[in-house]
mmCIF file of C-alpha atoms in Angstrom:
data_model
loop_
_atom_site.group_PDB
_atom_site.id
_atom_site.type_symbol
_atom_site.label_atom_id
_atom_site.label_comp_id
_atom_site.label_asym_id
_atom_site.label_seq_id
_atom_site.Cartn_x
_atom_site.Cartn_y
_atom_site.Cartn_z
ATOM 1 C CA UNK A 26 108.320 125.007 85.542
ATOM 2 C CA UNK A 27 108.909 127.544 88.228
ATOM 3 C CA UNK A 28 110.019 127.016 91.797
ATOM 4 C CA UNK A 29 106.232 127.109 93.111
ATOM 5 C CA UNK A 30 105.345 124.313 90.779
ATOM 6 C CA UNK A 31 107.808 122.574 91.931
ATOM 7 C CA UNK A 32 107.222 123.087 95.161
ATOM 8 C CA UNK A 33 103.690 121.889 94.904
ATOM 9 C CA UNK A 34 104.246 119.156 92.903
ATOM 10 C CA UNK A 35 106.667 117.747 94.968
ATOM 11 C CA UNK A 36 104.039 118.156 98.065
ATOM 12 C CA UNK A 37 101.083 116.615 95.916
ATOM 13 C CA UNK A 38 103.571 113.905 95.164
ATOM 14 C CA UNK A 39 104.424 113.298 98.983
ATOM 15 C CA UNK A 40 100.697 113.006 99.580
ATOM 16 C CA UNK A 41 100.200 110.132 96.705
ATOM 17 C CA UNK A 42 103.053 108.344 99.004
ATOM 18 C CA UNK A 43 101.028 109.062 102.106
ATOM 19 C CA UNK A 44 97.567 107.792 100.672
ATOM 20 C CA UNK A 45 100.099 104.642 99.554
ATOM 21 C CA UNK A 46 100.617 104.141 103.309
ATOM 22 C CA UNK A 47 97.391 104.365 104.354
ATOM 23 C CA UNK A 48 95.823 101.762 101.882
ATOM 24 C CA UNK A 49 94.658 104.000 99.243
ATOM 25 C CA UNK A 50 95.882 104.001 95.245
ATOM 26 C CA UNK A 51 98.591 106.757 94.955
ATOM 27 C CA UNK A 52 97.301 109.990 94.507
ATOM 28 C CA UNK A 53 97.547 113.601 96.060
ATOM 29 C CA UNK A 54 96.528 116.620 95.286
ATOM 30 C CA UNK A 55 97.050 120.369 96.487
ATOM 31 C CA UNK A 56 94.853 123.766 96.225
ATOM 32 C CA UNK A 57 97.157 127.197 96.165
ATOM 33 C CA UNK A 58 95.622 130.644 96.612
ATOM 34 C CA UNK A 59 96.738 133.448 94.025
ATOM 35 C CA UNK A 60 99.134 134.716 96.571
ATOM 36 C CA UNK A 61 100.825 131.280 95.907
ATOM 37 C CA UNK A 62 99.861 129.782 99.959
ATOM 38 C CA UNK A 63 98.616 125.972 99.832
ATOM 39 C CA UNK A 64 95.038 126.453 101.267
ATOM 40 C CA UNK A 65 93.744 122.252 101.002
ATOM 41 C CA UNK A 66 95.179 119.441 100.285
ATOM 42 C CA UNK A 67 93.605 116.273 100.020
ATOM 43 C CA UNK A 68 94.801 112.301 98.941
ATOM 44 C CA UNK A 69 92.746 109.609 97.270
ATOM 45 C CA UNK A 70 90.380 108.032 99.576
ATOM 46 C CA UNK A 71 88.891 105.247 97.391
ATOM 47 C CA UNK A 72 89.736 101.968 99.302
ATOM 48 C CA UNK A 73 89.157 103.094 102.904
ATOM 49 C CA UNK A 74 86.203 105.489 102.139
ATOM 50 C CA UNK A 75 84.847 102.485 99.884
ATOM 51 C CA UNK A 76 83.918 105.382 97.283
ATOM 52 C CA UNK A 77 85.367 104.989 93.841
ATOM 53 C CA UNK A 78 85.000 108.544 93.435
ATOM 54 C CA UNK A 79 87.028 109.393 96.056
ATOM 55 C CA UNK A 80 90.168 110.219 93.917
ATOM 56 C CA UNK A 81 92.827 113.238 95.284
ATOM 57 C CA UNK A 82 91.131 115.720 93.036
ATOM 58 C CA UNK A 83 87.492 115.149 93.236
ATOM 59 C CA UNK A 84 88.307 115.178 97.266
ATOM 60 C CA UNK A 85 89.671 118.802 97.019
ATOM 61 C CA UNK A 86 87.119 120.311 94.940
ATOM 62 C CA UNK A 87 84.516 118.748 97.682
ATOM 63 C CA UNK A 88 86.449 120.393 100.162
ATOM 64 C CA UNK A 89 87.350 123.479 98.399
ATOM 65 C CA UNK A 90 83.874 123.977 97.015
ATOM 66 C CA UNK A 91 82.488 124.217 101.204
ATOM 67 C CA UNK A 92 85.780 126.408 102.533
ATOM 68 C CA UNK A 93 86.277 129.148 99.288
ATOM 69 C CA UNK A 94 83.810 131.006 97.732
ATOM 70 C CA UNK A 95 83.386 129.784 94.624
ATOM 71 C CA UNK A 96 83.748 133.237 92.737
ATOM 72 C CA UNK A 97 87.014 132.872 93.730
ATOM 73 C CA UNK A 98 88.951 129.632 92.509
ATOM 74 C CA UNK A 99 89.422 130.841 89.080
ATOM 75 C CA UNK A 100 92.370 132.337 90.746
ATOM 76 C CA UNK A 101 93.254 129.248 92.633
ATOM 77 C CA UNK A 102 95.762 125.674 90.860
ATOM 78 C CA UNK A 103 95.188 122.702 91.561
ATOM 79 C CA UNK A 104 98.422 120.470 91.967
ATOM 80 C CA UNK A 105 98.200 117.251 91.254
ATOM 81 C CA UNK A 106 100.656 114.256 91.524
ATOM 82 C CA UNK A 107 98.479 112.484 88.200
ATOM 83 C CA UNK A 108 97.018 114.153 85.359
ATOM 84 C CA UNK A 109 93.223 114.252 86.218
ATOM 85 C CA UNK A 110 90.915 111.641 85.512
ATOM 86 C CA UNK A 111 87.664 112.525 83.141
ATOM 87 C CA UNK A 112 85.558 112.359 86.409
ATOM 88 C CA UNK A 113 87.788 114.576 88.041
ATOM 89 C CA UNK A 114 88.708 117.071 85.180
ATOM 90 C CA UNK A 115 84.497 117.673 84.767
ATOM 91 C CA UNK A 116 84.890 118.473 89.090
ATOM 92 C CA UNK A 117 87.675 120.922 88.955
ATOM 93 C CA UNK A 118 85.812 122.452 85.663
ATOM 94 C CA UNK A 119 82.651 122.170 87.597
ATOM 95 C CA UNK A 120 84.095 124.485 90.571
ATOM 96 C CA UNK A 121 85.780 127.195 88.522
ATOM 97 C CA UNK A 122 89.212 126.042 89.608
ATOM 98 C CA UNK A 123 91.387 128.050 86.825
ATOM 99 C CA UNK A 124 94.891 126.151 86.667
ATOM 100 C CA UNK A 125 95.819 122.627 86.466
ATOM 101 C CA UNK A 126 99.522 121.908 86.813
ATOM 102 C CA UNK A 127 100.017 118.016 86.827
ATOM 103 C CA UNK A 128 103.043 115.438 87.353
ATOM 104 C CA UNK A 129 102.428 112.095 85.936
ATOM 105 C CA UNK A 130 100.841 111.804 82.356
ATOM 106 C CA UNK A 131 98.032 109.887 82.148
ATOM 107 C CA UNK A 132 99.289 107.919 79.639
ATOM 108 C CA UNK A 133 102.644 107.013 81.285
ATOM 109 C CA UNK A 134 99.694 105.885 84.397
ATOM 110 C CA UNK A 135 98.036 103.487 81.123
ATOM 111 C CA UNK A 136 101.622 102.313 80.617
ATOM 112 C CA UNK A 137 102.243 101.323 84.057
ATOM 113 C CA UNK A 138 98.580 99.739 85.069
ATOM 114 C CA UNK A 139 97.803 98.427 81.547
ATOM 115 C CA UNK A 140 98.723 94.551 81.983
ATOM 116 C CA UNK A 141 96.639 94.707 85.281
ATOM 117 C CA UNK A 142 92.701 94.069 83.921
ATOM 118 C CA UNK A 143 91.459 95.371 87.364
ATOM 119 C CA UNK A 144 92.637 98.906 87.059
ATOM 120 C CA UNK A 145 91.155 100.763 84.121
ATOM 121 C CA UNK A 146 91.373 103.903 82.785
ATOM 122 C CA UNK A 147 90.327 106.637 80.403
ATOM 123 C CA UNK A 148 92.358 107.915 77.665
ATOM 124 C CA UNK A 149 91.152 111.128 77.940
ATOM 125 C CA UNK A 150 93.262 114.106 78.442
ATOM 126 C CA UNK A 151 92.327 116.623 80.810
ATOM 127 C CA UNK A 152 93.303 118.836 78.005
ATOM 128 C CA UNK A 153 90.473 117.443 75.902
ATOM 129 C CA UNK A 154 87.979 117.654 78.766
ATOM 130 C CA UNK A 155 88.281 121.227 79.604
ATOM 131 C CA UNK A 156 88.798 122.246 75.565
ATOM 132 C CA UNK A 157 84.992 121.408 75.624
ATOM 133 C CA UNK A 158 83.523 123.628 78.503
ATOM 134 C CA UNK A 159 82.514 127.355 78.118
ATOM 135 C CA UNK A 160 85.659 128.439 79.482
ATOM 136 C CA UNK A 161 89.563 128.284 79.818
ATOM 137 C CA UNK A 162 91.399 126.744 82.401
ATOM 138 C CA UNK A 163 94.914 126.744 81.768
ATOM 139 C CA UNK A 164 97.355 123.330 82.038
ATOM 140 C CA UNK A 165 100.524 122.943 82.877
ATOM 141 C CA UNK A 166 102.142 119.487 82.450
ATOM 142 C CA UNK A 167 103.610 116.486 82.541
ATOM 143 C CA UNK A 168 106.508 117.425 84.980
ATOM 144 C CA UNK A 169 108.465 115.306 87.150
ATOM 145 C CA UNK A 170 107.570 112.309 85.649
ATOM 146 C CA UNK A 171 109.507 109.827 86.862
ATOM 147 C CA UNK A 172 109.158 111.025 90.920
ATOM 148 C CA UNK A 173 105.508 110.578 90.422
ATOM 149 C CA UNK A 174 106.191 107.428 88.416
ATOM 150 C CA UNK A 175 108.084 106.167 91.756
ATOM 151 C CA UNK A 176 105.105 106.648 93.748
ATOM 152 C CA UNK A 177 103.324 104.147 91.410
ATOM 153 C CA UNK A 178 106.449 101.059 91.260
ATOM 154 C CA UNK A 179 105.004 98.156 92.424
ATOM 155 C CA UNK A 180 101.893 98.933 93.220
ATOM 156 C CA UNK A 181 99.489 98.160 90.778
ATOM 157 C CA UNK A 182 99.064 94.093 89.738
#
């Protein structure tokens, strides 16, 4: 991991805890240019937007997709306090977005929400999502697990 991603992480980590506060599931995510600047960042909006595809990710690529020109975000990573979703994974693939660096696993997220029959999910890599498309985009995680794990205690159930 190098000091960026850590960086990064740590901020889309801080934005899971702000979407937290604000009524939202625990999610943030973060857009850096090639020169390594945070351009967007963007939390999960599902409860208060009443839009269950309102997750961190699929927010930013929204956003990124009007503010960048799109022949440029193969250059651009995508931070992310969660490993992507399947819908969201297919969104950053769909944009062109060329990194993925990730905290929380989404299978340490199944391990935490699984008891709760309410709050599904896929078990679906974002690995295994991209390994399909017509091109590469390169994936850096789990790291810092358990801070993005923290995010998460209590809050599900």
């Amino acid at each position: 991991m190098t000091d960026q991603d850590d960086r990064f992480l740590r901020q889309a980590i801080d934005l899971a805890r702000s979407a937290r506060e604000h009524g939202n599931h625990p999610f943030g995510a973060v857009l850096v240019d090639p020169d390594g600047q945070a351009v967007l960042t963007a939390k999960n909006t599902v409860t208060t937007d009443r839009d269950v595809t309102g997750h961190a990710e699929t927010n930013l690529v929204r956003l990124a997709f009007t503010t960048i020109e799109a022949g440029r975000l193969p250059g651009y990573t995508l931070y992310t306090s969660c490993e992507p979703c399947a819908m969201c994974s297919g969104a950053i693939y769909w944009a062109g977005i060329g990194r993925v660096v990730f905290a929380l696993a989404e299978s340490s997220l199944r391990a935490i929400t699984a008891p709760y029959p309410d709050t599904p999910t896929l078990a679906h890599p974002c690995r295994l999502v991209f390994a399909d498309g017509s091109r590469a985009v390169e994936v850096t995680g789990p790291l810092l697990e358990d801070e993005a794990r923290d995010v998460h205690r209590d809050f599900w159930g």
